[in-house]
mmCIF file with all atom_site columns, C-alpha atoms in Angstrom:
data_model
loop_
_atom_site.group_PDB
_atom_site.id
_atom_site.type_symbol
_atom_site.label_atom_id
_atom_site.label_alt_id
_atom_site.label_comp_id
_atom_site.label_asym_id
_atom_site.label_entity_id
_atom_site.label_seq_id
_atom_site.pdbx_PDB_ins_code
_atom_site.Cartn_x
_atom_site.Cartn_y
_atom_site.Cartn_z
_atom_site.occupancy
_atom_site.B_iso_or_equiv
_atom_site.pdbx_formal_charge
_atom_site.auth_seq_id
_atom_site.auth_comp_id
_atom_site.auth_asym_id
_atom_site.auth_atom_id
_atom_site.pdbx_PDB_model_num
ATOM 1   C CA . ASP A 1 1   ? 0.101   -0.146  0.231   1.00 89.00 ? 1   ASP A CA 1
ATOM 2   C CA . ILE A 1 2   ? 0.969   3.402   -0.745  1.00 96.00 ? 2   ILE A CA 1
ATOM 3   C CA . PRO A 1 3   ? -0.576  6.230   1.233   1.00 96.00 ? 3   PRO A CA 1
ATOM 4   C CA . MET A 1 4   ? -1.194  9.933   -0.957  1.00 98.00 ? 4   MET A CA 1
ATOM 5   C CA . THR A 1 5   ? -1.451  12.966  0.643   1.00 97.00 ? 5   THR A CA 1
ATOM 6   C CA . GLN A 1 6   ? -3.530  16.142  -0.768  1.00 98.00 ? 6   GLN A CA 1
ATOM 7   C CA . SER A 1 7   ? -3.143  19.572  0.475   1.00 97.00 ? 7   SER A CA 1
ATOM 8   C CA . PRO A 1 8   ? -4.990  21.935  1.623   1.00 97.00 ? 8   PRO A CA 1
ATOM 9   C CA . SER A 1 9   ? -8.178  19.139  2.633   1.00 97.00 ? 9   SER A CA 1
ATOM 10  C CA . THR A 1 10  ? -10.278 22.584  1.783   1.00 97.00 ? 10  THR A CA 1
ATOM 11  C CA . LEU A 1 11  ? -9.626  25.430  -1.123  1.00 96.00 ? 11  LEU A CA 1
ATOM 12  C CA . SER A 1 12  ? -11.704 28.730  -1.551  1.00 96.00 ? 12  SER A CA 1
ATOM 13  C CA . ALA A 1 13  ? -11.218 30.649  -4.765  1.00 96.00 ? 13  ALA A CA 1
ATOM 14  C CA . SER A 1 14  ? -13.088 33.404  -6.666  1.00 96.00 ? 14  SER A CA 1
ATOM 15  C CA . VAL A 1 15  ? -13.521 31.988  -10.240 1.00 96.00 ? 15  VAL A CA 1
ATOM 16  C CA . GLY A 1 16  ? -10.457 33.158  -12.543 1.00 96.00 ? 16  GLY A CA 1
ATOM 17  C CA . ASP A 1 17  ? -8.326  32.477  -10.043 1.00 97.00 ? 17  ASP A CA 1
ATOM 18  C CA . ARG A 1 18  ? -4.874  30.402  -10.078 1.00 97.00 ? 18  ARG A CA 1
ATOM 19  C CA . VAL A 1 19  ? -5.192  26.998  -7.591  1.00 97.00 ? 19  VAL A CA 1
ATOM 20  C CA . THR A 1 20  ? -2.520  24.461  -6.910  1.00 98.00 ? 20  THR A CA 1
ATOM 21  C CA . ILE A 1 21  ? -3.414  21.268  -5.377  1.00 98.00 ? 21  ILE A CA 1
ATOM 22  C CA . THR A 1 22  ? -0.386  19.293  -4.042  1.00 98.00 ? 22  THR A CA 1
ATOM 23  C CA . CYS A 1 23  ? -0.023  15.851  -3.964  1.00 98.00 ? 23  CYS A CA 1
ATOM 24  C CA . ARG A 1 24  ? 2.714   13.666  -1.784  1.00 98.00 ? 24  ARG A CA 1
ATOM 25  C CA . ALA A 1 25  ? 3.297   9.502   -2.203  1.00 98.00 ? 25  ALA A CA 1
ATOM 26  C CA . SER A 1 26  ? 4.840   7.758   0.733   1.00 97.00 ? 26  SER A CA 1
ATOM 27  C CA . GLN A 1 27  ? 7.359   6.724   -1.213  1.00 97.00 ? 27  GLN A CA 1
ATOM 28  C CA . SER A 1 28  ? 7.816   7.245   -5.210  1.00 97.00 ? 28  SER A CA 1
ATOM 29  C CA . ILE A 1 29  ? 5.539   6.286   -7.569  1.00 97.00 ? 29  ILE A CA 1
ATOM 30  C CA . SER A 1 30  ? 7.548   7.971   -10.625 1.00 97.00 ? 30  SER A CA 1
ATOM 31  C CA . ILE A 1 31  ? 5.669   8.926   -12.951 1.00 97.00 ? 31  ILE A CA 1
ATOM 32  C CA . LEU A 1 32  ? 2.457   7.197   -12.055 1.00 97.00 ? 32  LEU A CA 1
ATOM 33  C CA . LEU A 1 33  ? -0.148  9.562   -11.153 1.00 98.00 ? 33  LEU A CA 1
ATOM 34  C CA . ALA A 1 34  ? -3.922  10.120  -12.447 1.00 98.00 ? 34  ALA A CA 1
ATOM 35  C CA . TRP A 1 35  ? -5.673  13.330  -11.103 1.00 98.00 ? 35  TRP A CA 1
ATOM 36  C CA . TYR A 1 36  ? -9.465  13.109  -10.975 1.00 98.00 ? 36  TYR A CA 1
ATOM 37  C CA . GLN A 1 37  ? -13.059 15.834  -10.764 1.00 98.00 ? 37  GLN A CA 1
ATOM 38  C CA . GLN A 1 38  ? -16.021 14.664  -8.085  1.00 98.00 ? 38  GLN A CA 1
ATOM 39  C CA . LYS A 1 39  ? -18.688 16.226  -8.538  1.00 98.00 ? 39  LYS A CA 1
ATOM 40  C CA . ARG A 1 40  ? -21.630 16.063  -5.847  1.00 96.00 ? 40  ARG A CA 1
ATOM 41  C CA . GLY A 1 41  ? -23.738 12.248  -6.442  1.00 95.00 ? 41  GLY A CA 1
ATOM 42  C CA . LYS A 1 42  ? -21.738 11.832  -9.851  1.00 98.00 ? 42  LYS A CA 1
ATOM 43  C CA . PRO A 1 43  ? -18.389 9.258   -10.636 1.00 98.00 ? 43  PRO A CA 1
ATOM 44  C CA . PRO A 1 44  ? -15.449 10.649  -10.540 1.00 98.00 ? 44  PRO A CA 1
ATOM 45  C CA . LYS A 1 45  ? -14.157 11.604  -13.994 1.00 98.00 ? 45  LYS A CA 1
ATOM 46  C CA . LEU A 1 46  ? -10.190 11.686  -15.831 1.00 98.00 ? 46  LEU A CA 1
ATOM 47  C CA . LEU A 1 47  ? -8.100  15.171  -15.486 1.00 98.00 ? 47  LEU A CA 1
ATOM 48  C CA . ILE A 1 48  ? -5.203  14.117  -16.115 1.00 98.00 ? 48  ILE A CA 1
ATOM 49  C CA . TYR A 1 49  ? -3.097  10.920  -16.321 1.00 98.00 ? 49  TYR A CA 1
ATOM 50  C CA . LYS A 1 50  ? 0.577   9.659   -16.016 1.00 97.00 ? 50  LYS A CA 1
ATOM 51  C CA . ALA A 1 51  ? 1.501   12.889  -14.342 1.00 98.00 ? 51  ALA A CA 1
ATOM 52  C CA . SER A 1 52  ? 1.219   15.330  -16.892 1.00 98.00 ? 52  SER A CA 1
ATOM 53  C CA . THR A 1 53  ? -0.758  14.617  -19.926 1.00 97.00 ? 53  THR A CA 1
ATOM 54  C CA . LEU A 1 54  ? -4.279  15.912  -20.613 1.00 98.00 ? 54  LEU A CA 1
ATOM 55  C CA . GLU A 1 55  ? -6.979  13.244  -21.135 1.00 97.00 ? 55  GLU A CA 1
ATOM 56  C CA . SER A 1 56  ? -9.223  13.606  -24.039 1.00 95.00 ? 56  SER A CA 1
ATOM 57  C CA . GLY A 1 57  ? -11.186 16.304  -23.981 1.00 96.00 ? 57  GLY A CA 1
ATOM 58  C CA . VAL A 1 58  ? -10.228 17.880  -21.068 1.00 98.00 ? 58  VAL A CA 1
ATOM 59  C CA . PRO A 1 59  ? -9.790  21.883  -20.843 1.00 97.00 ? 59  PRO A CA 1
ATOM 60  C CA . SER A 1 60  ? -6.087  22.818  -21.018 1.00 97.00 ? 60  SER A CA 1
ATOM 61  C CA . ARG A 1 61  ? -6.663  25.336  -17.811 1.00 98.00 ? 61  ARG A CA 1
ATOM 62  C CA . PHE A 1 62  ? -5.753  21.600  -16.166 1.00 98.00 ? 62  PHE A CA 1
ATOM 63  C CA . SER A 1 63  ? -2.531  20.662  -15.579 1.00 98.00 ? 63  SER A CA 1
ATOM 64  C CA . GLY A 1 64  ? -0.038  18.021  -14.152 1.00 98.00 ? 64  GLY A CA 1
ATOM 65  C CA . SER A 1 65  ? 3.282   18.056  -12.785 1.00 98.00 ? 65  SER A CA 1
ATOM 66  C CA . GLY A 1 66  ? 5.864   16.152  -10.796 1.00 98.00 ? 66  GLY A CA 1
ATOM 67  C CA . SER A 1 67  ? 7.479   13.109  -10.846 1.00 98.00 ? 67  SER A CA 1
ATOM 68  C CA . GLY A 1 68  ? 8.271   10.176  -7.602  1.00 98.00 ? 68  GLY A CA 1
ATOM 69  C CA . THR A 1 69  ? 6.592   11.677  -4.445  1.00 98.00 ? 69  THR A CA 1
ATOM 70  C CA . GLU A 1 70  ? 5.615   15.289  -4.815  1.00 98.00 ? 70  GLU A CA 1
ATOM 71  C CA . PHE A 1 71  ? 2.525   15.976  -7.770  1.00 98.00 ? 71  PHE A CA 1
ATOM 72  C CA . THR A 1 72  ? 0.518   19.299  -8.503  1.00 98.00 ? 72  THR A CA 1
ATOM 73  C CA . LEU A 1 73  ? -2.469  19.361  -10.459 1.00 98.00 ? 73  LEU A CA 1
ATOM 74  C CA . THR A 1 74  ? -3.232  23.166  -11.205 1.00 98.00 ? 74  THR A CA 1
ATOM 75  C CA . ILE A 1 75  ? -6.135  25.154  -12.794 1.00 98.00 ? 75  ILE A CA 1
ATOM 76  C CA . ALA A 1 76  ? -5.087  28.573  -14.992 1.00 96.00 ? 76  ALA A CA 1
ATOM 77  C CA . GLY A 1 77  ? -8.533  30.201  -14.357 1.00 94.00 ? 77  GLY A CA 1
ATOM 78  C CA . LEU A 1 78  ? -11.328 28.672  -12.439 1.00 96.00 ? 78  LEU A CA 1
ATOM 79  C CA . GLN A 1 79  ? -14.413 28.091  -13.903 1.00 97.00 ? 79  GLN A CA 1
ATOM 80  C CA . PRO A 1 80  ? -17.527 28.250  -12.290 1.00 95.00 ? 80  PRO A CA 1
ATOM 81  C CA . ASP A 1 81  ? -18.074 24.278  -13.715 1.00 96.00 ? 81  ASP A CA 1
ATOM 82  C CA . ASP A 1 82  ? -14.157 23.236  -11.983 1.00 97.00 ? 82  ASP A CA 1
ATOM 83  C CA . PHE A 1 83  ? -16.490 23.550  -8.421  1.00 95.00 ? 83  PHE A CA 1
ATOM 84  C CA . ALA A 1 84  ? -15.643 20.121  -7.570  1.00 97.00 ? 84  ALA A CA 1
ATOM 85  C CA . THR A 1 85  ? -13.642 17.735  -5.179  1.00 98.00 ? 85  THR A CA 1
ATOM 86  C CA . TYR A 1 86  ? -10.020 16.328  -6.703  1.00 98.00 ? 86  TYR A CA 1
ATOM 87  C CA . TYR A 1 87  ? -8.203  13.413  -6.312  1.00 98.00 ? 87  TYR A CA 1
ATOM 88  C CA . CYS A 1 88  ? -5.276  12.258  -7.340  1.00 98.00 ? 88  CYS A CA 1
ATOM 89  C CA . GLN A 1 89  ? -4.766  8.420   -7.494  1.00 98.00 ? 89  GLN A CA 1
ATOM 90  C CA . GLN A 1 90  ? -1.786  6.022   -7.839  1.00 98.00 ? 90  GLN A CA 1
ATOM 91  C CA . TYR A 1 91  ? -1.364  2.990   -10.010 1.00 96.00 ? 91  TYR A CA 1
ATOM 92  C CA . LYS A 1 92  ? 2.036   1.795   -9.425  1.00 96.00 ? 92  LYS A CA 1
ATOM 93  C CA . THR A 1 93  ? 1.210   -0.391  -6.695  1.00 94.00 ? 93  THR A CA 1
ATOM 94  C CA . TYR A 1 94  ? -2.032  -1.787  -7.621  1.00 94.00 ? 94  TYR A CA 1
ATOM 95  C CA . SER A 1 95  ? -3.994  1.553   -7.108  1.00 96.00 ? 95  SER A CA 1
ATOM 96  C CA . SER A 1 96  ? -4.745  4.272   -3.888  1.00 97.00 ? 96  SER A CA 1
ATOM 97  C CA . PHE A 1 97  ? -6.253  7.899   -3.630  1.00 98.00 ? 97  PHE A CA 1
ATOM 98  C CA . GLY A 1 98  ? -5.914  10.795  -1.894  1.00 98.00 ? 98  GLY A CA 1
ATOM 99  C CA . GLN A 1 99  ? -8.572  11.730  0.784   1.00 98.00 ? 99  GLN A CA 1
ATOM 100 C CA . GLY A 1 100 ? -9.401  14.661  -2.090  1.00 98.00 ? 100 GLY A CA 1
ATOM 101 C CA . THR A 1 101 ? -9.071  18.146  -2.102  1.00 98.00 ? 101 THR A CA 1
ATOM 102 C CA . LYS A 1 102 ? -13.301 21.129  -2.326  1.00 98.00 ? 102 LYS A CA 1
ATOM 103 C CA . VAL A 1 103 ? -12.835 22.891  -4.600  1.00 98.00 ? 103 VAL A CA 1
ATOM 104 C CA . GLU A 1 104 ? -15.291 25.698  -3.027  1.00 96.00 ? 104 GLU A CA 1
ATOM 105 C CA . ILE A 1 105 ? -16.610 28.991  -3.820  1.00 90.00 ? 105 ILE A CA 1
ATOM 106 C CA . LYS A 1 106 ? -14.365 31.421  -1.861  1.00 89.00 ? 106 LYS A CA 1
ATOM 107 C CA . GLU B 2 1   ? -20.169 5.052   -26.482 1.00 96.00 ? 1   GLU B CA 1
ATOM 108 C CA . VAL B 2 2   ? -18.734 2.887   -23.991 1.00 97.00 ? 2   VAL B CA 1
ATOM 109 C CA . GLN B 2 3   ? -21.095 2.070   -21.050 1.00 98.00 ? 3   GLN B CA 1
ATOM 110 C CA . LEU B 2 4   ? -21.053 0.433   -17.095 1.00 98.00 ? 4   LEU B CA 1
ATOM 111 C CA . VAL B 2 5   ? -23.485 0.303   -14.943 1.00 98.00 ? 5   VAL B CA 1
ATOM 112 C CA . GLU B 2 6   ? -23.016 -1.389  -12.148 1.00 98.00 ? 6   GLU B CA 1
ATOM 113 C CA . SER B 2 7   ? -26.441 -3.206  -9.717  1.00 98.00 ? 7   SER B CA 1
ATOM 114 C CA . GLY B 2 8   ? -26.921 -5.624  -6.663  1.00 98.00 ? 8   GLY B CA 1
ATOM 115 C CA . GLY B 2 9   ? -26.734 -3.334  -3.640  1.00 97.00 ? 9   GLY B CA 1
ATOM 116 C CA . GLY B 2 10  ? -28.885 -2.693  -0.875  1.00 98.00 ? 10  GLY B CA 1
ATOM 117 C CA . LEU B 2 11  ? -29.643 -3.371  3.232   1.00 98.00 ? 11  LEU B CA 1
ATOM 118 C CA . VAL B 2 12  ? -28.128 -5.903  4.454   1.00 98.00 ? 12  VAL B CA 1
ATOM 119 C CA . GLN B 2 13  ? -27.276 -6.889  7.826   1.00 98.00 ? 13  GLN B CA 1
ATOM 120 C CA . PRO B 2 14  ? -23.472 -7.069  9.565   1.00 98.00 ? 14  PRO B CA 1
ATOM 121 C CA . GLY B 2 15  ? -21.616 -10.907 8.782   1.00 98.00 ? 15  GLY B CA 1
ATOM 122 C CA . GLY B 2 16  ? -24.609 -10.688 5.583   1.00 98.00 ? 16  GLY B CA 1
ATOM 123 C CA . SER B 2 17  ? -23.962 -11.570 2.154   1.00 98.00 ? 17  SER B CA 1
ATOM 124 C CA . LEU B 2 18  ? -24.356 -9.345  -1.657  1.00 98.00 ? 18  LEU B CA 1
ATOM 125 C CA . ARG B 2 19  ? -23.252 -10.302 -4.816  1.00 98.00 ? 19  ARG B CA 1
ATOM 126 C CA . LEU B 2 20  ? -22.180 -6.587  -7.134  1.00 98.00 ? 20  LEU B CA 1
ATOM 127 C CA . SER B 2 21  ? -22.571 -6.694  -10.843 1.00 98.00 ? 21  SER B CA 1
ATOM 128 C CA . CYS B 2 22  ? -21.385 -4.485  -13.202 1.00 98.00 ? 22  CYS B CA 1
ATOM 129 C CA . ALA B 2 23  ? -22.091 -4.461  -16.705 1.00 98.00 ? 23  ALA B CA 1
ATOM 130 C CA . ALA B 2 24  ? -20.139 -3.832  -19.279 1.00 98.00 ? 24  ALA B CA 1
ATOM 131 C CA . SER B 2 25  ? -21.087 -2.214  -23.168 1.00 98.00 ? 25  SER B CA 1
ATOM 132 C CA . GLY B 2 26  ? -18.768 -0.215  -26.335 1.00 98.00 ? 26  GLY B CA 1
ATOM 133 C CA . PHE B 2 27  ? -15.966 -1.696  -25.883 1.00 97.00 ? 27  PHE B CA 1
ATOM 134 C CA . THR B 2 28  ? -14.019 -5.407  -26.221 1.00 97.00 ? 28  THR B CA 1
ATOM 135 C CA . PHE B 2 29  ? -14.230 -6.391  -22.192 1.00 97.00 ? 29  PHE B CA 1
ATOM 136 C CA . SER B 2 30  ? -12.740 -8.613  -22.193 1.00 97.00 ? 30  SER B CA 1
ATOM 137 C CA . ILE B 2 31  ? -8.732  -7.058  -23.112 1.00 96.00 ? 31  ILE B CA 1
ATOM 138 C CA . TYR B 2 32  ? -9.544  -4.644  -20.154 1.00 97.00 ? 32  TYR B CA 1
ATOM 139 C CA . TRP B 2 33  ? -8.111  -4.908  -16.885 1.00 97.00 ? 33  TRP B CA 1
ATOM 140 C CA . MET B 2 34  ? -11.447 -3.854  -14.060 1.00 98.00 ? 34  MET B CA 1
ATOM 141 C CA . HIS B 2 35  ? -11.754 -2.449  -10.978 1.00 98.00 ? 35  HIS B CA 1
ATOM 142 C CA . TRP B 2 36  ? -14.411 -1.654  -8.071  1.00 98.00 ? 36  TRP B CA 1
ATOM 143 C CA . VAL B 2 37  ? -13.685 1.446   -6.075  1.00 98.00 ? 37  VAL B CA 1
ATOM 144 C CA . ARG B 2 38  ? -15.483 2.158   -3.302  1.00 98.00 ? 38  ARG B CA 1
ATOM 145 C CA . GLN B 2 39  ? -17.218 5.830   -2.254  1.00 98.00 ? 39  GLN B CA 1
ATOM 146 C CA . ALA B 2 40  ? -18.386 6.148   1.910   1.00 98.00 ? 40  ALA B CA 1
ATOM 147 C CA . PRO B 2 41  ? -21.271 9.235   2.211   1.00 97.00 ? 41  PRO B CA 1
ATOM 148 C CA . GLY B 2 42  ? -18.691 11.596  2.358   1.00 96.00 ? 42  GLY B CA 1
ATOM 149 C CA . LYS B 2 43  ? -15.759 10.022  2.263   1.00 97.00 ? 43  LYS B CA 1
ATOM 150 C CA . GLY B 2 44  ? -13.212 10.008  -0.603  1.00 97.00 ? 44  GLY B CA 1
ATOM 151 C CA . LEU B 2 45  ? -12.336 7.380   -2.819  1.00 98.00 ? 45  LEU B CA 1
ATOM 152 C CA . VAL B 2 46  ? -11.329 3.871   -1.565  1.00 98.00 ? 46  VAL B CA 1
ATOM 153 C CA . TRP B 2 47  ? -9.536  1.076   -4.179  1.00 98.00 ? 47  TRP B CA 1
ATOM 154 C CA . VAL B 2 48  ? -10.974 -2.305  -3.080  1.00 98.00 ? 48  VAL B CA 1
ATOM 155 C CA . SER B 2 49  ? -10.098 -5.241  -5.789  1.00 98.00 ? 49  SER B CA 1
ATOM 156 C CA . ARG B 2 50  ? -9.127  -5.257  -9.564  1.00 97.00 ? 50  ARG B CA 1
ATOM 157 C CA . ILE B 2 51  ? -8.973  -8.719  -12.105 1.00 97.00 ? 51  ILE B CA 1
ATOM 158 C CA . ILE B 2 52  ? -7.418  -8.619  -14.888 1.00 96.00 ? 52  ILE B CA 1
ATOM 159 C CA . GLY B 2 53  ? -8.441  -9.375  -19.094 1.00 96.00 ? 53  GLY B CA 1
ATOM 160 C CA . ASP B 2 54  ? -8.876  -13.215 -18.462 1.00 96.00 ? 54  ASP B CA 1
ATOM 161 C CA . GLY B 2 55  ? -10.005 -12.946 -15.155 1.00 96.00 ? 55  GLY B CA 1
ATOM 162 C CA . SER B 2 56  ? -6.571  -15.248 -14.632 1.00 97.00 ? 56  SER B CA 1
ATOM 163 C CA . SER B 2 57  ? -5.025  -13.001 -11.946 1.00 97.00 ? 57  SER B CA 1
ATOM 164 C CA . THR B 2 58  ? -7.019  -10.258 -9.354  1.00 97.00 ? 58  THR B CA 1
ATOM 165 C CA . THR B 2 59  ? -6.168  -8.720  -6.245  1.00 96.00 ? 59  THR B CA 1
ATOM 166 C CA . SER B 2 60  ? -7.616  -6.666  -2.968  1.00 97.00 ? 60  SER B CA 1
ATOM 167 C CA . ALA B 2 61  ? -7.056  -4.085  -0.688  1.00 97.00 ? 61  ALA B CA 1
ATOM 168 C CA . ASP B 2 62  ? -6.116  -5.031  2.916   1.00 96.00 ? 62  ASP B CA 1
ATOM 169 C CA . ALA B 2 63  ? -9.907  -4.285  4.199   1.00 97.00 ? 63  ALA B CA 1
ATOM 170 C CA . VAL B 2 64  ? -11.523 -6.790  2.076   1.00 98.00 ? 64  VAL B CA 1
ATOM 171 C CA . ARG B 2 65  ? -9.537  -9.340  1.014   1.00 97.00 ? 65  ARG B CA 1
ATOM 172 C CA . GLY B 2 66  ? -10.457 -12.714 2.465   1.00 97.00 ? 66  GLY B CA 1
ATOM 173 C CA . ARG B 2 67  ? -13.934 -11.315 2.330   1.00 98.00 ? 67  ARG B CA 1
ATOM 174 C CA . PHE B 2 68  ? -14.437 -9.481  -0.907  1.00 98.00 ? 68  PHE B CA 1
ATOM 175 C CA . THR B 2 69  ? -14.046 -11.706 -4.364  1.00 98.00 ? 69  THR B CA 1
ATOM 176 C CA . ILE B 2 70  ? -13.825 -10.025 -7.640  1.00 98.00 ? 70  ILE B CA 1
ATOM 177 C CA . SER B 2 71  ? -14.532 -12.130 -10.792 1.00 98.00 ? 71  SER B CA 1
ATOM 178 C CA . ARG B 2 72  ? -15.605 -11.584 -14.253 1.00 98.00 ? 72  ARG B CA 1
ATOM 179 C CA . ASP B 2 73  ? -18.055 -13.343 -16.729 1.00 98.00 ? 73  ASP B CA 1
ATOM 180 C CA . ASN B 2 74  ? -16.145 -11.996 -20.570 1.00 98.00 ? 74  ASN B CA 1
ATOM 181 C CA . ALA B 2 75  ? -18.957 -14.268 -22.517 1.00 98.00 ? 75  ALA B CA 1
ATOM 182 C CA . LYS B 2 76  ? -21.674 -12.294 -20.874 1.00 98.00 ? 76  LYS B CA 1
ATOM 183 C CA . ASN B 2 77  ? -18.858 -8.522  -20.783 1.00 98.00 ? 77  ASN B CA 1
ATOM 184 C CA . MET B 2 78  ? -19.916 -8.914  -16.788 1.00 98.00 ? 78  MET B CA 1
ATOM 185 C CA . LEU B 2 79  ? -18.086 -7.977  -13.740 1.00 98.00 ? 79  LEU B CA 1
ATOM 186 C CA . TYR B 2 80  ? -18.981 -9.276  -10.363 1.00 98.00 ? 80  TYR B CA 1
ATOM 187 C CA . LEU B 2 81  ? -17.790 -8.405  -6.641  1.00 98.00 ? 81  LEU B CA 1
ATOM 188 C CA . GLN B 2 82  ? -18.824 -10.779 -4.034  1.00 98.00 ? 82  GLN B CA 1
ATOM 189 C CA . MET B 2 83  ? -19.308 -9.625  -0.843  1.00 98.00 ? 83  MET B CA 1
ATOM 190 C CA . ASN B 2 84  ? -19.119 -12.291 2.529   1.00 98.00 ? 84  ASN B CA 1
ATOM 191 C CA . SER B 2 85  ? -18.942 -10.981 6.117   1.00 98.00 ? 85  SER B CA 1
ATOM 192 C CA . LEU B 2 86  ? -19.689 -7.681  5.322   1.00 98.00 ? 86  LEU B CA 1
ATOM 193 C CA . ARG B 2 87  ? -19.543 -4.818  8.141   1.00 98.00 ? 87  ARG B CA 1
ATOM 194 C CA . VAL B 2 88  ? -20.978 -1.436  8.986   1.00 98.00 ? 88  VAL B CA 1
ATOM 195 C CA . GLU B 2 89  ? -18.122 -0.184  8.053   1.00 98.00 ? 89  GLU B CA 1
ATOM 196 C CA . ASP B 2 90  ? -17.869 -1.032  4.284   1.00 98.00 ? 90  ASP B CA 1
ATOM 197 C CA . THR B 2 91  ? -21.031 0.772   3.596   1.00 98.00 ? 91  THR B CA 1
ATOM 198 C CA . ALA B 2 92  ? -20.096 2.980   0.826   1.00 98.00 ? 92  ALA B CA 1
ATOM 199 C CA . VAL B 2 93  ? -20.331 3.484   -2.774  1.00 98.00 ? 93  VAL B CA 1
ATOM 200 C CA . TYR B 2 94  ? -19.737 0.933   -4.845  1.00 98.00 ? 94  TYR B CA 1
ATOM 201 C CA . TYR B 2 95  ? -18.001 1.945   -8.879  1.00 98.00 ? 95  TYR B CA 1
ATOM 202 C CA . CYS B 2 96  ? -16.926 -0.743  -11.023 1.00 98.00 ? 96  CYS B CA 1
ATOM 203 C CA . ALA B 2 97  ? -14.554 0.742   -13.766 1.00 98.00 ? 97  ALA B CA 1
ATOM 204 C CA . ARG B 2 98  ? -12.223 0.294   -16.754 1.00 98.00 ? 98  ARG B CA 1
ATOM 205 C CA . ASP B 2 99  ? -8.309  1.175   -16.849 1.00 94.00 ? 99  ASP B CA 1
ATOM 206 C CA . ARG B 2 100 ? -7.012  2.837   -19.560 1.00 93.00 ? 100 ARG B CA 1
ATOM 207 C CA . ASP B 2 101 ? -5.797  1.726   -22.416 1.00 86.00 ? 101 ASP B CA 1
ATOM 208 C CA . GLY B 2 102 ? -2.372  1.467   -20.977 1.00 83.00 ? 102 GLY B CA 1
ATOM 209 C CA . GLY B 2 103 ? -3.161  1.420   -16.953 1.00 87.00 ? 103 GLY B CA 1
ATOM 210 C CA . ASP B 2 104 ? -2.856  4.991   -16.673 1.00 93.00 ? 104 ASP B CA 1
ATOM 211 C CA . GLY B 2 105 ? -5.603  5.586   -14.136 1.00 96.00 ? 105 GLY B CA 1
ATOM 212 C CA . TYR B 2 106 ? -9.205  4.412   -15.560 1.00 98.00 ? 106 TYR B CA 1
ATOM 213 C CA . ASN B 2 107 ? -11.244 6.627   -18.483 1.00 97.00 ? 107 ASN B CA 1
ATOM 214 C CA . ALA B 2 108 ? -14.910 4.728   -17.684 1.00 98.00 ? 108 ALA B CA 1
ATOM 215 C CA . TRP B 2 109 ? -17.017 4.473   -14.243 1.00 98.00 ? 109 TRP B CA 1
ATOM 216 C CA . GLY B 2 110 ? -20.964 3.341   -13.609 1.00 98.00 ? 110 GLY B CA 1
ATOM 217 C CA . GLN B 2 111 ? -22.825 5.495   -12.119 1.00 98.00 ? 111 GLN B CA 1
ATOM 218 C CA . GLY B 2 112 ? -22.149 3.151   -8.534  1.00 98.00 ? 112 GLY B CA 1
ATOM 219 C CA . THR B 2 113 ? -24.659 1.424   -6.636  1.00 98.00 ? 113 THR B CA 1
ATOM 220 C CA . LEU B 2 114 ? -25.215 1.616   -2.517  1.00 98.00 ? 114 LEU B CA 1
ATOM 221 C CA . VAL B 2 115 ? -24.687 -0.926  -0.383  1.00 98.00 ? 115 VAL B CA 1
ATOM 222 C CA . THR B 2 116 ? -25.908 0.199   3.552   1.00 98.00 ? 116 THR B CA 1
ATOM 223 C CA . VAL B 2 117 ? -24.264 -2.894  6.193   1.00 98.00 ? 117 VAL B CA 1
ATOM 224 C CA . SER B 2 118 ? -27.137 -2.329  9.057   1.00 97.00 ? 118 SER B CA 1
ATOM 225 C CA . SER B 2 119 ? -29.070 -3.826  11.536  1.00 95.00 ? 119 SER B CA 1
#
């Protein structure tokens, strides 16, 4: 098991803001990390895989970076549709998710 | 269109059993790893179990190992999760999910089925 730690747990932001979420792995996972967006009552949606590759159809304002144990998800210019909870996931060894970061309206 | 539809959730007493199903369509089911992921009410995502495309290899999380069994029927495009010795802490929405090509994350998810374990 590779525990994943996200920060912050909650983030208050306004439309147009640039927001950054951090995810840390307890051991190196290379770039085997994905990011998901989840809205209330819906399943997660894959945004980014291999730490920085944008899934098809995902807006370019989303970007990911990092390798090893530290990763970031950045939303450049927050849109109303982006208020949601975001999860990181490692898939180097089986799978495990971070605890989530809720992006809420300031 | 890729579709995953879960069924089989419901209310069960502690110690009881339940079998979840996930009907897959719109893709070649037999070549993909499939997964179960759960989410307790108001909580985060937790990976539960996975199975290789031909069903020959499975892995489960420590919390469910020995109680839950993942399986698949490729002829019917169906994924299953047999859950035995259920505990209150197994209460959650259970999602089935499909690997991306190449195994980088899960790019298809069902809508989930709610399992409630309570007396």
